[in-house]
PDB file of C-alpha atoms in Angstrom:
ATOM      1  CA  MET B1095      38.411  25.768  -6.196  1.00  0.00           C
ATOM      2  CA  GLU B1096      35.904  25.078  -8.258  1.00  0.00           C
ATOM      3  CA  SER B1097      36.919  20.732  -8.470  1.00  0.00           C
ATOM      4  CA  ALA B1098      36.687  20.709  -4.369  1.00  0.00           C
ATOM      5  CA  SER B1099      32.276  21.262  -5.991  1.00  0.00           C
ATOM      6  CA  VAL B1100      32.704  18.991  -8.986  1.00  0.00           C
ATOM      7  CA  ASP B1101      33.486  15.962  -7.007  1.00  0.00           C
ATOM      8  CA  GLN B1102      31.679  16.617  -3.395  1.00  0.00           C
ATOM      9  CA  ALA B1103      28.675  16.848  -6.150  1.00  0.00           C
ATOM     10  CA  SER B1104      30.316  13.337  -7.972  1.00  0.00           C
ATOM     11  CA  LEU B1105      30.603  12.457  -4.129  1.00  0.00           C
ATOM     12  CA  TYR B1106      26.964  12.944  -3.781  1.00  0.00           C
ATOM     13  CA  LEU B1107      25.775  11.314  -6.821  1.00  0.00           C
ATOM     14  CA  TRP B1108      27.816   8.251  -6.266  1.00  0.00           C
ATOM     15  CA  VAL B1109      26.037   7.483  -2.655  1.00  0.00           C
ATOM     16  CA  LYS B1110      23.292   8.841  -3.719  1.00  0.00           C
ATOM     17  CA  THR B1111      22.931   6.044  -6.815  1.00  0.00           C
ATOM     18  CA  PHE B1112      23.959   3.151  -3.818  1.00  0.00           C
ATOM     19  CA  HIS B1113      21.839   3.478  -1.549  1.00  0.00           C
ATOM     20  CA  LEU B1114      19.681   3.272  -4.176  1.00  0.00           C
ATOM     21  CA  VAL B1115      20.519   0.496  -5.237  1.00  0.00           C
ATOM     22  CA  PHE B1116      20.611  -1.182  -1.664  1.00  0.00           C
ATOM     23  CA  VAL B1117      17.933  -0.682  -1.462  1.00  0.00           C
ATOM     24  CA  ILE B1118      15.624  -1.652  -4.219  1.00  0.00           C
ATOM     25  CA  ALA B1119      18.393  -5.170  -3.072  1.00  0.00           C
ATOM     26  CA  TRP B1120      16.433  -4.901   0.516  1.00  0.00           C
ATOM     27  CA  MET B1121      12.648  -4.295  -1.259  1.00  0.00           C
ATOM     28  CA  ALA B1122      12.831  -7.093  -3.382  1.00  0.00           C
ATOM     29  CA  THR B1123      13.985  -9.311   0.019  1.00  0.00           C
ATOM     30  CA  VAL B1124      11.119  -7.359   1.507  1.00  0.00           C
ATOM     31  CA  PHE B1125       8.758  -8.746  -0.789  1.00  0.00           C
ATOM     32  CA  TYR B1126       9.870 -12.047  -1.696  1.00  0.00           C
ATOM     33  CA  LEU B1127      10.564 -13.125   1.841  1.00  0.00           C
ATOM     34  CA  PRO B1128       6.969 -13.432   2.455  1.00  0.00           C
ATOM     35  CA  ARG B1129       5.624 -15.444  -1.239  1.00  0.00           C
ATOM     36  CA  ILE B1130       8.471 -17.415   0.376  1.00  0.00           C
ATOM     37  CA  LEU B1131       5.821 -18.144   3.124  1.00  0.00           C
ATOM     38  CA  VAL B1132       2.734 -18.381   1.448  1.00  0.00           C
ATOM     39  CA  ASN B1133       4.511 -21.075  -0.255  1.00  0.00           C
ATOM     40  CA  LEU B1134       5.498 -22.984   2.751  1.00  0.00           C
ATOM     41  CA  ALA B1135       2.221 -22.372   4.764  1.00  0.00           C
ATOM     42  CA  GLU B1136       0.698 -24.057   1.007  1.00  0.00           C
ATOM     43  CA  THR B1137       3.026 -27.306   1.138  1.00  0.00           C
ATOM     44  CA  SER B1138       2.879 -28.990   3.997  1.00  0.00           C
ATOM     45  CA  GLY B1139       4.081 -32.702   4.106  1.00  0.00           C
ATOM     46  CA  GLN B1140       6.202 -32.210   1.967  1.00  0.00           C
ATOM     47  CA  ALA B1141       9.483 -32.016   3.722  1.00  0.00           C
ATOM     48  CA  ASP B1142      11.981 -31.864   0.931  1.00  0.00           C
ATOM     49  CA  VAL B1143       9.786 -28.514  -0.694  1.00  0.00           C
ATOM     50  CA  GLN B1144       9.567 -26.718   3.163  1.00  0.00           C
ATOM     51  CA  ALA B1145      13.722 -27.808   3.367  1.00  0.00           C
ATOM     52  CA  ARG B1146      14.210 -26.110   0.302  1.00  0.00           C
ATOM     53  CA  LEU B1147      11.768 -23.246   1.247  1.00  0.00           C
ATOM     54  CA  GLN B1148      13.068 -22.904   5.111  1.00  0.00           C
ATOM     55  CA  LEU B1149      17.406 -22.939   3.124  1.00  0.00           C
ATOM     56  CA  MET B1150      15.738 -19.769   0.764  1.00  0.00           C
ATOM     57  CA  GLY B1151      14.003 -18.054   2.861  1.00  0.00           C
ATOM     58  CA  ARG B1152      17.492 -18.215   5.443  1.00  0.00           C
ATOM     59  CA  ARG B1153      19.168 -17.149   3.347  1.00  0.00           C
ATOM     60  CA  LEU B1154      17.225 -13.902   1.885  1.00  0.00           C
ATOM     61  CA  TYR B1155      16.628 -12.561   5.471  1.00  0.00           C
ATOM     62  CA  GLY B1156      20.485 -13.155   5.633  1.00  0.00           C
ATOM     63  CA  PHE B1157      21.148 -11.231   3.079  1.00  0.00           C
ATOM     64  CA  GLY B1158      17.563  -8.341   3.265  1.00  0.00           C
ATOM     65  CA  HIS B1159      20.080  -7.664   6.411  1.00  0.00           C
ATOM     66  CA  SER B1160      22.537  -6.596   4.688  1.00  0.00           C
ATOM     67  CA  MET B1161      21.607  -4.519   1.762  1.00  0.00           C
ATOM     68  CA  PHE B1162      19.058  -2.282   3.918  1.00  0.00           C
ATOM     69  CA  GLY B1163      22.834  -2.669   7.396  1.00  0.00           C
ATOM     70  CA  ILE B1164      24.851  -0.630   3.274  1.00  0.00           C
ATOM     71  CA  ALA B1165      21.002   1.169   2.890  1.00  0.00           C
ATOM     72  CA  MET B1166      21.089   2.437   6.633  1.00  0.00           C
ATOM     73  CA  ILE B1167      24.533   3.543   6.625  1.00  0.00           C
ATOM     74  CA  LEU B1168      24.496   6.010   2.577  1.00  0.00           C
ATOM     75  CA  GLY B1169      21.090   7.243   4.035  1.00  0.00           C
ATOM     76  CA  LEU B1170      23.304   8.788   7.133  1.00  0.00           C
ATOM     77  CA  LEU B1171      25.826   9.119   4.586  1.00  0.00           C
ATOM     78  CA  LEU B1172      23.724  11.817   3.346  1.00  0.00           C
ATOM     79  CA  TRP B1173      20.960  12.679   5.949  1.00  0.00           C
ATOM     80  CA  PHE B1174      24.502  13.837   8.025  1.00  0.00           C
ATOM     81  CA  TYR B1175      27.166  14.375   6.363  1.00  0.00           C
ATOM     82  CA  PHE B1176      25.456  16.297   2.478  1.00  0.00           C
ATOM     83  CA  GLY B1177      22.492  17.752   5.073  1.00  0.00           C
ATOM     84  CA  ILE B1178      19.463  15.803   3.438  1.00  0.00           C
ATOM     85  CA  SER B1179      16.363  17.221   5.925  1.00  0.00           C
ATOM     86  CA  GLY B1180      12.856  18.439   5.497  1.00  0.00           C
ATOM     87  CA  GLY B1181       9.621  16.954   6.760  1.00  0.00           C
ATOM     88  CA  TRP B1182       9.592  14.979   3.760  1.00  0.00           C
ATOM     89  CA  LEU B1183      12.478  12.839   5.255  1.00  0.00           C
ATOM     90  CA  HIS B1184      10.718  12.161   8.765  1.00  0.00           C
ATOM     91  CA  ALA B1185       7.722  10.770   7.166  1.00  0.00           C
ATOM     92  CA  LYS B1186      10.295   8.627   4.454  1.00  0.00           C
ATOM     93  CA  LEU B1187      12.323   7.284   7.749  1.00  0.00           C
ATOM     94  CA  THR B1188       8.786   7.015   9.798  1.00  0.00           C
ATOM     95  CA  LEU B1189       7.744   4.890   6.987  1.00  0.00           C
ATOM     96  CA  VAL B1190      10.694   3.093   6.485  1.00  0.00           C
ATOM     97  CA  ALA B1191      10.810   2.124   9.976  1.00  0.00           C
ATOM     98  CA  LEU B1192       6.852   0.483   9.099  1.00  0.00           C
ATOM     99  CA  MET B1193       8.385  -1.351   6.497  1.00  0.00           C
ATOM    100  CA  LEU B1194      11.339  -2.655   8.540  1.00  0.00           C
ATOM    101  CA  VAL B1195       9.280  -4.145  11.377  1.00  0.00           C
ATOM    102  CA  HIS B1196       6.995  -5.689   8.009  1.00  0.00           C
ATOM    103  CA  PHE B1197      10.534  -7.397   7.247  1.00  0.00           C
ATOM    104  CA  ILE B1198      11.648  -8.435  11.036  1.00  0.00           C
ATOM    105  CA  VAL B1199       7.525  -9.890  11.848  1.00  0.00           C
ATOM    106  CA  THR B1200       8.101 -11.892   8.215  1.00  0.00           C
ATOM    107  CA  GLY B1201      11.592 -13.588   9.628  1.00  0.00           C
ATOM    108  CA  ARG B1202      10.211 -14.326  12.865  1.00  0.00           C
ATOM    109  CA  TRP B1203       7.583 -15.622  11.047  1.00  0.00           C
ATOM    110  CA  LEU B1204       9.908 -17.776   8.800  1.00  0.00           C
ATOM    111  CA  LYS B1205      12.301 -18.860  12.154  1.00  0.00           C
ATOM    112  CA  GLY B1206       8.875 -19.541  14.231  1.00  0.00           C
ATOM    113  CA  ALA B1207       8.275 -21.893  10.753  1.00  0.00           C
ATOM    114  CA  ALA B1208      11.192 -23.420  11.353  1.00  0.00           C
ATOM    115  CA  LYS B1209      10.673 -24.734  15.003  1.00  0.00           C
ATOM    116  CA  GLY B1210       7.199 -26.741  13.846  1.00  0.00           C
ATOM    117  CA  LYS B1211       5.044 -22.992  14.633  1.00  0.00           C
ATOM    118  CA  SER B1212       2.204 -22.330  12.439  1.00  0.00           C
ATOM    119  CA  LEU B1213       1.384 -20.095  10.111  1.00  0.00           C
ATOM    120  CA  PRO B1214      -1.035 -17.779   9.078  1.00  0.00           C
ATOM    121  CA  SER B1215      -3.195 -18.110   5.471  1.00  0.00           C
ATOM    122  CA  PRO B1216      -1.843 -18.493   3.282  1.00  0.00           C
ATOM    123  CA  THR B1217      -4.609 -15.589   2.049  1.00  0.00           C
ATOM    124  CA  ALA B1218      -3.731 -13.918   4.843  1.00  0.00           C
ATOM    125  CA  LEU B1219      -0.048 -13.839   4.144  1.00  0.00           C
ATOM    126  CA  ARG B1220      -0.522 -12.983   0.442  1.00  0.00           C
ATOM    127  CA  TRP B1221      -2.638  -9.912   1.616  1.00  0.00           C
ATOM    128  CA  PHE B1222       0.326  -9.235   4.409  1.00  0.00           C
ATOM    129  CA  ASN B1223       2.875  -9.013   1.267  1.00  0.00           C
ATOM    130  CA  GLU B1224       1.153  -6.451  -0.359  1.00  0.00           C
ATOM    131  CA  LEU B1225       1.710  -3.755   2.645  1.00  0.00           C
ATOM    132  CA  PRO B1226       4.939  -2.675   1.933  1.00  0.00           C
ATOM    133  CA  LEU B1227       3.974  -1.740  -1.545  1.00  0.00           C
ATOM    134  CA  PHE B1228       1.775   0.392  -0.463  1.00  0.00           C
ATOM    135  CA  GLY B1229       4.564   2.323   2.009  1.00  0.00           C
ATOM    136  CA  LEU B1230       7.202   1.961  -1.408  1.00  0.00           C
ATOM    137  CA  ILE B1231       4.929   4.244  -3.361  1.00  0.00           C
ATOM    138  CA  VAL B1232       4.535   6.821  -0.719  1.00  0.00           C
ATOM    139  CA  VAL B1233       8.183   6.721   0.931  1.00  0.00           C
ATOM    140  CA  VAL B1234       9.394   7.570  -3.713  1.00  0.00           C
ATOM    141  CA  TRP B1235       6.955  10.327  -3.471  1.00  0.00           C
ATOM    142  CA  LEU B1236       8.265  11.146  -0.535  1.00  0.00           C
ATOM    143  CA  VAL B1237      11.637  11.282  -1.661  1.00  0.00           C
ATOM    144  CA  LEU B1238      11.122  12.887  -5.245  1.00  0.00           C
ATOM    145  CA  ALA B1239       7.992  15.524  -4.472  1.00  0.00           C
ATOM    146  CA  LYS B1240       8.980  16.899  -1.048  1.00  0.00           C
ATOM    147  CA  PRO B1241       6.044  18.385  -0.221  1.00  0.00           C
ATOM    148  CA  PHE B1242       6.601  19.675   3.264  1.00  0.00           C
TER     149      PHE B1242
END
């Protein structure tokens, strides 16, 4: 019977490890995609540079969606199979939902720029780029401290 509990504990650690790895990969896209938008906003009139940035942005956005999807599946496994729960989890999920909205808005701006729509100013995009950092800090604190 002891090996079953060891296997369950081992599985939990593997799921948690991979959840964290895919969250890190998704957050990398959340942080870098707005930087691509900053570069797009600053390189108007440079068609070759703009084309390269658009390609990078499209690929990164697709990669980010894949990473988020896998992280979400693993997170649901942690929540429902392993019984992770608490008020802190609901607060974390709210912040993750806000970061997902941020990611989707960034993707829409990227798609709009490809169609010739104007972007916010580079300064506004830089500030927009910093927003998820604050959310991530709170998410990490919630996960580690589990305050409620």
